[in-house]
Short mmCIF file of C-alpha atoms in Angstrom, two decimals:
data_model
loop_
_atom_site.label_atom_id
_atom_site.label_comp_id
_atom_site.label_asym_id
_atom_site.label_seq_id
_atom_site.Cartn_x
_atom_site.Cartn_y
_atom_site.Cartn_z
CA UNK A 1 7.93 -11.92 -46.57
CA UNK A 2 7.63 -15.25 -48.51
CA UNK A 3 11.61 -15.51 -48.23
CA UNK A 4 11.16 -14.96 -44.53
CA UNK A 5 8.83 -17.73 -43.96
CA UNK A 6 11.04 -19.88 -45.80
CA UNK A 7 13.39 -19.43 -43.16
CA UNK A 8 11.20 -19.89 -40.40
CA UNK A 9 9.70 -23.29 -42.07
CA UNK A 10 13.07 -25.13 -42.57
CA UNK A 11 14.63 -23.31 -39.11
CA UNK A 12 11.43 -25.04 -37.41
CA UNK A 13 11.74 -28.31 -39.12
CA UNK A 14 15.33 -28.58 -38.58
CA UNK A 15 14.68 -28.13 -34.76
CA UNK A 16 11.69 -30.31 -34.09
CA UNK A 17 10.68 -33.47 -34.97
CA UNK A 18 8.77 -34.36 -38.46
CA UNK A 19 6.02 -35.35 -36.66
CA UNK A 20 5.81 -31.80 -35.19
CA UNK A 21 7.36 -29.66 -38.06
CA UNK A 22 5.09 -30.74 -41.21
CA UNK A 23 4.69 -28.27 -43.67
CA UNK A 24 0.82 -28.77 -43.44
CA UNK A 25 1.18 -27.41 -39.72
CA UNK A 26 3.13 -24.24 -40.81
CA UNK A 27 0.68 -23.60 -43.56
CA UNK A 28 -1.97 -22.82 -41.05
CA UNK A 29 0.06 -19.57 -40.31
CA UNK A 30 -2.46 -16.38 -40.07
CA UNK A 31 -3.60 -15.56 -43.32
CA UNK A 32 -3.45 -11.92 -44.13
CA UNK A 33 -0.20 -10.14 -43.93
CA UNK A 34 0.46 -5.99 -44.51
CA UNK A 35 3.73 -4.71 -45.06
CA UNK A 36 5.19 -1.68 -43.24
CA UNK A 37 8.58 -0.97 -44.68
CA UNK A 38 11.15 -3.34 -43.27
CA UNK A 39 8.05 -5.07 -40.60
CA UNK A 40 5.01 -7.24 -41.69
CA UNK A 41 1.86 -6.95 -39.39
CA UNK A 42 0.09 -10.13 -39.21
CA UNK A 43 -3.28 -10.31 -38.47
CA UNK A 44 -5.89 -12.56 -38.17
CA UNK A 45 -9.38 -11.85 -38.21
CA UNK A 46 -8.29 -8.24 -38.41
CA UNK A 47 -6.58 -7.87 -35.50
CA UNK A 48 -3.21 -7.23 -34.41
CA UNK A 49 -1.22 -10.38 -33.62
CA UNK A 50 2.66 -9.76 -33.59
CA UNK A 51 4.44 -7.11 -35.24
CA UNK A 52 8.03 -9.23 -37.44
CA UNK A 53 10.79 -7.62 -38.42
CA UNK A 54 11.67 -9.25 -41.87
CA UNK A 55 15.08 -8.31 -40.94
CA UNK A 56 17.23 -10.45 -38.18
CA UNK A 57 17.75 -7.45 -35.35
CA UNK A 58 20.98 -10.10 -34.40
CA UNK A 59 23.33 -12.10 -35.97
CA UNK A 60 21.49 -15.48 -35.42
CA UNK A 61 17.88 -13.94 -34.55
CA UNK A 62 15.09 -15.65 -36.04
CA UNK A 63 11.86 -13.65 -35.63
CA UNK A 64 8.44 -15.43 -35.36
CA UNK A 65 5.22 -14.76 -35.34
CA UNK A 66 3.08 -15.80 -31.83
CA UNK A 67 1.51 -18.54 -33.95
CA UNK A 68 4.84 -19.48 -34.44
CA UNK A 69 6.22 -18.54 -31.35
CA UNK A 70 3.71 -20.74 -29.35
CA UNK A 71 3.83 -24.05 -31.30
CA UNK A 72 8.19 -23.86 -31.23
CA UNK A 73 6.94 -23.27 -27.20
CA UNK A 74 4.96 -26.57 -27.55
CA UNK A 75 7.29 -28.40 -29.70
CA UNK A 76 9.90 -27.58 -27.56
CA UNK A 77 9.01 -28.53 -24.23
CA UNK A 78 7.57 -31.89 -25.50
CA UNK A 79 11.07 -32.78 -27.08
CA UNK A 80 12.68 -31.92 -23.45
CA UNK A 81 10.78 -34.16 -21.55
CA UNK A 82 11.08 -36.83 -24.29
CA UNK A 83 14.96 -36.20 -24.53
CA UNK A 84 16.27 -34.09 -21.67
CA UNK A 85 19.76 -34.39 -23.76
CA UNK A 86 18.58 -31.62 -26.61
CA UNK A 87 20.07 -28.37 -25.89
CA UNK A 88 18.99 -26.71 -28.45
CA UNK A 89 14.86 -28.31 -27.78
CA UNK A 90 15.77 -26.55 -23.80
CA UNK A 91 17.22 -23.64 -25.33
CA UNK A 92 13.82 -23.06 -27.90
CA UNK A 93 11.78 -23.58 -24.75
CA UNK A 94 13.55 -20.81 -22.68
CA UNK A 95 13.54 -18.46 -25.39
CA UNK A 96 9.75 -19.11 -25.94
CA UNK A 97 8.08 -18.91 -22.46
CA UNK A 98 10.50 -15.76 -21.72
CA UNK A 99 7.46 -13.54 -21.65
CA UNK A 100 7.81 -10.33 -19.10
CA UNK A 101 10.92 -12.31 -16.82
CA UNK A 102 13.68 -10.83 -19.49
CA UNK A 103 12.76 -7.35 -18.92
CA UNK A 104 12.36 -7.92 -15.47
CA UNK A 105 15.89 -9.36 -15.28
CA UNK A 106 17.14 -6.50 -17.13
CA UNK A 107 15.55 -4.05 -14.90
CA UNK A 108 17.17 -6.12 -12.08
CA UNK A 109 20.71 -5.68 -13.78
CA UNK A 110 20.28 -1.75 -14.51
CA UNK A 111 19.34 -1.40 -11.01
CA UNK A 112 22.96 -2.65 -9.74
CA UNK A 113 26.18 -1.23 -10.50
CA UNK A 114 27.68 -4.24 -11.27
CA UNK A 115 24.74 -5.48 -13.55
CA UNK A 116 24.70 -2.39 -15.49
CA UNK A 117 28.44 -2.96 -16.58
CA UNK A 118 28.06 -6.70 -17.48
CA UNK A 119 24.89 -4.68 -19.91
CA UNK A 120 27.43 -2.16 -21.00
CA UNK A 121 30.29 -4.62 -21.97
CA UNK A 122 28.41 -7.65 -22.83
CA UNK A 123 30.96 -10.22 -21.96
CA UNK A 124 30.81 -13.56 -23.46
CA UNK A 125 32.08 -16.85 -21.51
CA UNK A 126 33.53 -19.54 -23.55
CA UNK A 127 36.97 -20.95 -24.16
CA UNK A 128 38.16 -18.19 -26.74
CA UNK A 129 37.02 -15.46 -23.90
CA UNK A 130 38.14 -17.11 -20.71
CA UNK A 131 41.81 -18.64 -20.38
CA UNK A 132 40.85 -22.09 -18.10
CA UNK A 133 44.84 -22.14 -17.88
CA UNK A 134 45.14 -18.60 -16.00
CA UNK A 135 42.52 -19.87 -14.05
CA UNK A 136 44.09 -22.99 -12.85
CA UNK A 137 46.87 -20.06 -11.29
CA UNK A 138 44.82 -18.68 -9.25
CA UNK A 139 45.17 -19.27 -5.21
CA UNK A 140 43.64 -22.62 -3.92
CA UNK A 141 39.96 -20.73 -2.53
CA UNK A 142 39.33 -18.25 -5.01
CA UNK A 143 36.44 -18.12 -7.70
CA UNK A 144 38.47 -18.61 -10.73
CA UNK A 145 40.41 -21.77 -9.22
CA UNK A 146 36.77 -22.92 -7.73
CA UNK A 147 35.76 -22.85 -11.07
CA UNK A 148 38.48 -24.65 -13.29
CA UNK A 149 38.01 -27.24 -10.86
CA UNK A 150 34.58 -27.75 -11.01
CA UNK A 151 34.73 -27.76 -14.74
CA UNK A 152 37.99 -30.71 -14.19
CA UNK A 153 35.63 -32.33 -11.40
CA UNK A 154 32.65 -32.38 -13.99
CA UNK A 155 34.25 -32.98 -17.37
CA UNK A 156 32.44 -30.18 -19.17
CA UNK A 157 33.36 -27.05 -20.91
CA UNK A 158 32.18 -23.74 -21.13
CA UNK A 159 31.32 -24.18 -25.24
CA UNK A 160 28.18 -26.14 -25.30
CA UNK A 161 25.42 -23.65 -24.62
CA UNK A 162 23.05 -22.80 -27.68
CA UNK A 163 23.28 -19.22 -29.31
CA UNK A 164 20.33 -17.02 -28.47
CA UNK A 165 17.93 -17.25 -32.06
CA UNK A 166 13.52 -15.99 -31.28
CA UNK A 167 14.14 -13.24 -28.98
CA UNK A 168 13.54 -10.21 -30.86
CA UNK A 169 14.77 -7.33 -28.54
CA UNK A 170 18.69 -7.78 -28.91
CA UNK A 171 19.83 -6.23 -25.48
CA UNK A 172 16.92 -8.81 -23.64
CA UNK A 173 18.22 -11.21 -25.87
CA UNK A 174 21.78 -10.62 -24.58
CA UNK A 175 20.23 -11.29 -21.02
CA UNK A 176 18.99 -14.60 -22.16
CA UNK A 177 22.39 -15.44 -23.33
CA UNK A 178 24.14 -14.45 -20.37
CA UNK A 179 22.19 -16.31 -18.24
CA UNK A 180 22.39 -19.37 -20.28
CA UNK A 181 26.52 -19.09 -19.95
CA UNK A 182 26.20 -18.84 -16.43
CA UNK A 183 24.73 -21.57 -15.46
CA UNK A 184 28.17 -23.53 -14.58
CA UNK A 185 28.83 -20.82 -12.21
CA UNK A 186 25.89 -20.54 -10.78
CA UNK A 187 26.86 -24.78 -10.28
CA UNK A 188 29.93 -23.47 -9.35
CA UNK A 189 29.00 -20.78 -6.87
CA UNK A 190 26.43 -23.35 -5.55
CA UNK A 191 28.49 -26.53 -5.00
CA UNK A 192 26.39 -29.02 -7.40
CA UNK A 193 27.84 -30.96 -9.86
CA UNK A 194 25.72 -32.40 -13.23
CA UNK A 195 23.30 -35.02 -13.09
CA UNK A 196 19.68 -35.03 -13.14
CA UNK A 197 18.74 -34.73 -9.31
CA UNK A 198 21.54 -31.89 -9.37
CA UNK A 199 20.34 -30.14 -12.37
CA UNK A 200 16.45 -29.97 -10.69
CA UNK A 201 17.86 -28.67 -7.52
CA UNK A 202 19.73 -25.77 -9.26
CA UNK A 203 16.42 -25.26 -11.49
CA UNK A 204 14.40 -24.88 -8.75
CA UNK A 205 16.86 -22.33 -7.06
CA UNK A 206 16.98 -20.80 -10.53
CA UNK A 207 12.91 -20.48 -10.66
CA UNK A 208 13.51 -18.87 -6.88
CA UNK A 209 16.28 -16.78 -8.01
CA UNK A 210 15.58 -15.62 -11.78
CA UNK A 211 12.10 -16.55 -12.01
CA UNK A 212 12.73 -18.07 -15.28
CA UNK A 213 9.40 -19.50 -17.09
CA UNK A 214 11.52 -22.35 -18.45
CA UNK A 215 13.61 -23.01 -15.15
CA UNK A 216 9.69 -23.69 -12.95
CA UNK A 217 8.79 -26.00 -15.80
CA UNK A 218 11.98 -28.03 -16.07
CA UNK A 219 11.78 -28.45 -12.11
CA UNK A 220 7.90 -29.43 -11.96
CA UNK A 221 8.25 -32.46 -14.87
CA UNK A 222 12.05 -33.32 -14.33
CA UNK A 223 11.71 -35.10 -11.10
CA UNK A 224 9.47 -37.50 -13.03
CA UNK A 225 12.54 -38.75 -14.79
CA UNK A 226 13.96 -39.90 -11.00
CA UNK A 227 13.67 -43.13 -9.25
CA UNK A 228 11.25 -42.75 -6.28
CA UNK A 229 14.54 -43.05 -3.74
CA UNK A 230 16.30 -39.93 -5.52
CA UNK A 231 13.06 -38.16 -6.00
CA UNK A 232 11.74 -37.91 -2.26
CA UNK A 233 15.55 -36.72 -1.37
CA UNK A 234 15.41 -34.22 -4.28
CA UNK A 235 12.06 -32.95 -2.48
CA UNK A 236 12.85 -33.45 1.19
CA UNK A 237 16.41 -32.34 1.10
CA UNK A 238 17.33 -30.31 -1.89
CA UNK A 239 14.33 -28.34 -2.99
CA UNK A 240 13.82 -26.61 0.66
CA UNK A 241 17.34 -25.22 0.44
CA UNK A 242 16.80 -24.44 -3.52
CA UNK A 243 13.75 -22.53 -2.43
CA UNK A 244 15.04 -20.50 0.78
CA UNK A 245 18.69 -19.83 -0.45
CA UNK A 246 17.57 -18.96 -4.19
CA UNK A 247 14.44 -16.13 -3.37
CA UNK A 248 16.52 -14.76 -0.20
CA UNK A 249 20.17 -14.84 -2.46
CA UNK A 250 21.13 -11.92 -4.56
CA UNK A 251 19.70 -11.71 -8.08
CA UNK A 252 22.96 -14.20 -9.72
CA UNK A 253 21.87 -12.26 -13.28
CA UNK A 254 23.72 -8.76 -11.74
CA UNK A 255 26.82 -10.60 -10.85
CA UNK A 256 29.62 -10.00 -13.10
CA UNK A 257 31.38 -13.45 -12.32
CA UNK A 258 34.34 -12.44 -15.01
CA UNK A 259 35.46 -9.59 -12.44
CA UNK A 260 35.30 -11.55 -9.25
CA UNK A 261 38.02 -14.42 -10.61
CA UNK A 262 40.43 -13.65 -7.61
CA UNK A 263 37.73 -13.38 -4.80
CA UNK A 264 37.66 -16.00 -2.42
CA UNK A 265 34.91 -18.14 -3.19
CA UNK A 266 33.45 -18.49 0.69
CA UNK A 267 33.48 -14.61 0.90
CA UNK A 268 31.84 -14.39 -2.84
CA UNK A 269 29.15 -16.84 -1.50
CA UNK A 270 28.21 -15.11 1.47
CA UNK A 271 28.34 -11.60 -0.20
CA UNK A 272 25.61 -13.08 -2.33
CA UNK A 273 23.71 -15.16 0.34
CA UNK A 274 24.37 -18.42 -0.79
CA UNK A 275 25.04 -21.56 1.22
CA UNK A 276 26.01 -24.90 0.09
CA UNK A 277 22.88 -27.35 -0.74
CA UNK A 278 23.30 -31.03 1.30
CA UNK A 279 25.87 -33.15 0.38
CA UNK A 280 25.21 -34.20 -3.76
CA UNK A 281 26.71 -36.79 -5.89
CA UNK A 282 29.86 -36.53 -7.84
CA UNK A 283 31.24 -38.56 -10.26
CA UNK A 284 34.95 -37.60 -9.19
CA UNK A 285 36.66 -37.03 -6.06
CA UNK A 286 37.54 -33.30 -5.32
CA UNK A 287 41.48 -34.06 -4.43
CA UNK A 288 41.62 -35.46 -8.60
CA UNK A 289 39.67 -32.64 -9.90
CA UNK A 290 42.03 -30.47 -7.92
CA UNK A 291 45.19 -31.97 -9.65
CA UNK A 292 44.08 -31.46 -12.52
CA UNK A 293 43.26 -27.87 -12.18
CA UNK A 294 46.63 -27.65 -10.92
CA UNK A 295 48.36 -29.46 -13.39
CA UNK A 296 46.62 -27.60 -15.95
CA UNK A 297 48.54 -24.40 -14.60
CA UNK A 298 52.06 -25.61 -14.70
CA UNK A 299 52.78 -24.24 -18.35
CA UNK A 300 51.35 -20.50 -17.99
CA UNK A 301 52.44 -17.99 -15.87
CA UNK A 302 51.20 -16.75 -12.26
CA UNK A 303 47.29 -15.03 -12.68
CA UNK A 304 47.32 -11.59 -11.81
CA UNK A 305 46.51 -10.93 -7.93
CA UNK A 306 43.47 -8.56 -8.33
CA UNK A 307 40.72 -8.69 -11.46
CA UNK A 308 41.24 -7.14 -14.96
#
């Protein structure tokens, strides 16, 4: 168990700050621990406080205790709003505040057809799973050629979100990771590109849609980072349509985007009751992001006309 809490102490201090990682904070951990086999029970003032495997249940799973669990929640979210640009401090804080919405999302995806495959399979969506140049071959309209573009249009890739590490259950941990992976198509799917006003209107529809912890706290302190001009559109414009369109759209978690590559994109939308958000800002015209979706599909041959 001391090994364990090794771990935890230099994973913690790696993440946050000094100033919020010092070992004289992580001493204060409860104070008597009883082993079970391969769990510890900690417990403070004789009661039960979180049962921790000593053994990762993932590759990459870090378990903590709720001691440690809430002040990586703390940590976290203060290092967002400080520096919106960590990915892994936004990642900590999603995994922390998960609470009772990963089940529910899993319940939601075991209760669809589709959802219940995406469980079974577990797809992954990076660059080494998805081939962006196959993409850029499909027909001018569908999802997959929607989606190249809107990667060419944004200049991101599909490789920068964090790996799932302090969810213990692996399957609800899976659902965390799927929905972090998703989040360019649900931009995609959506029609928003990335900057910050963009970013709070999809987190709102998110908090509609998913009903994410992390999603309803990112949308009430992120429009403090806006100029008043950008933040009374954000609110007058963009959050009414994040609201209606994301509680009234289809749960985006059950969607098993990988299979729908060839389906035009309009049709996909309204099969999921989504409608475009008013008109956003983009940092490059549509007709060059489209060139270079197209140009990007010169060297490979024709996509395939129906999904694998």
């Amino acid at each position: 168990m001391l090994s364990l809490l090794k771990i935890k102490h230099a994973t913690l201090s790696r993440i946050l700050p000094r100033t919020l990682a010092t070992p004289s904070k992580l001493v204060s951990l409860p104070s008597r621990i009883r082993h079970h086999g391969d769990q510890a029970r900690v417990l403070e003032g004789g009661s039960s406080v979180r049962s921790v495997h000593t053994q990762p249940a993932y590759e990459g799973h870090i378990p903590l205790t709720w001691f440690e669990n809430a002040f990586l929640a703390v940590g976290s979210a203060i290092m967002s709003l400080v520096d919106p640009r960590r990915g892994d401090m936004i990642a900590a804080l999603g995994e922390t505040t998960a609470g009772p919405s990963l089940p529910r999302l899993r319940e939601q995806m075991l209760g669809s057809p589709e959802g219940r495959r995406v469980l079974k399979d577990r797809p992954r969506v990076n660059s080494s799973t998805i081939d962006m140049d196959k993409l850029a071959q499909y027909p001018e309209g569908s999802f997959g050629r929607a989606y190249v573009t809107w990667l060419e249009r944004c200049g991101v890739t599909p490789d920068t979100r964090e790996p799932v590490h302090y969810i213990d259950d692996p399957e609800l941990a899976y659902v965390m990771q799927r929905y972090r992976e998703c989040h360019d198509f649900y931009h995609c799917i959506c029609n928003l590109p990335v900057n910050v006003e963009s970013e709070l209107a999809l987190k709102y529809f998110e908090f509609a849609n998913l009903g994410l912890p992390m999603t309803g706290i990112a949308a009430l302190f992120g429009p403090l980072r806006l100029t008043p001009q950008k933040r009374d559109r954000l609110f007058s414009e963009f959050v009414p349509w994040a609201l209606k369109c994301g509680s009234s759209a289809t749960s985006l978690i059950t969607v098993y985007w990988e299979k729908r590559w060839d389906q035009n994109v309009e049709e996909l939308k309204k099969e999921l009751g989504i409608w475009d958000p008013p008109e956003a800002r983009w940092s490059k015209p549509l007709s060059e992001a489209k060139a270079l979706a197209e140009k990007r599909g010169q060297a490979v041959e024709p996509a395939p006309t129906a999904a694998s």
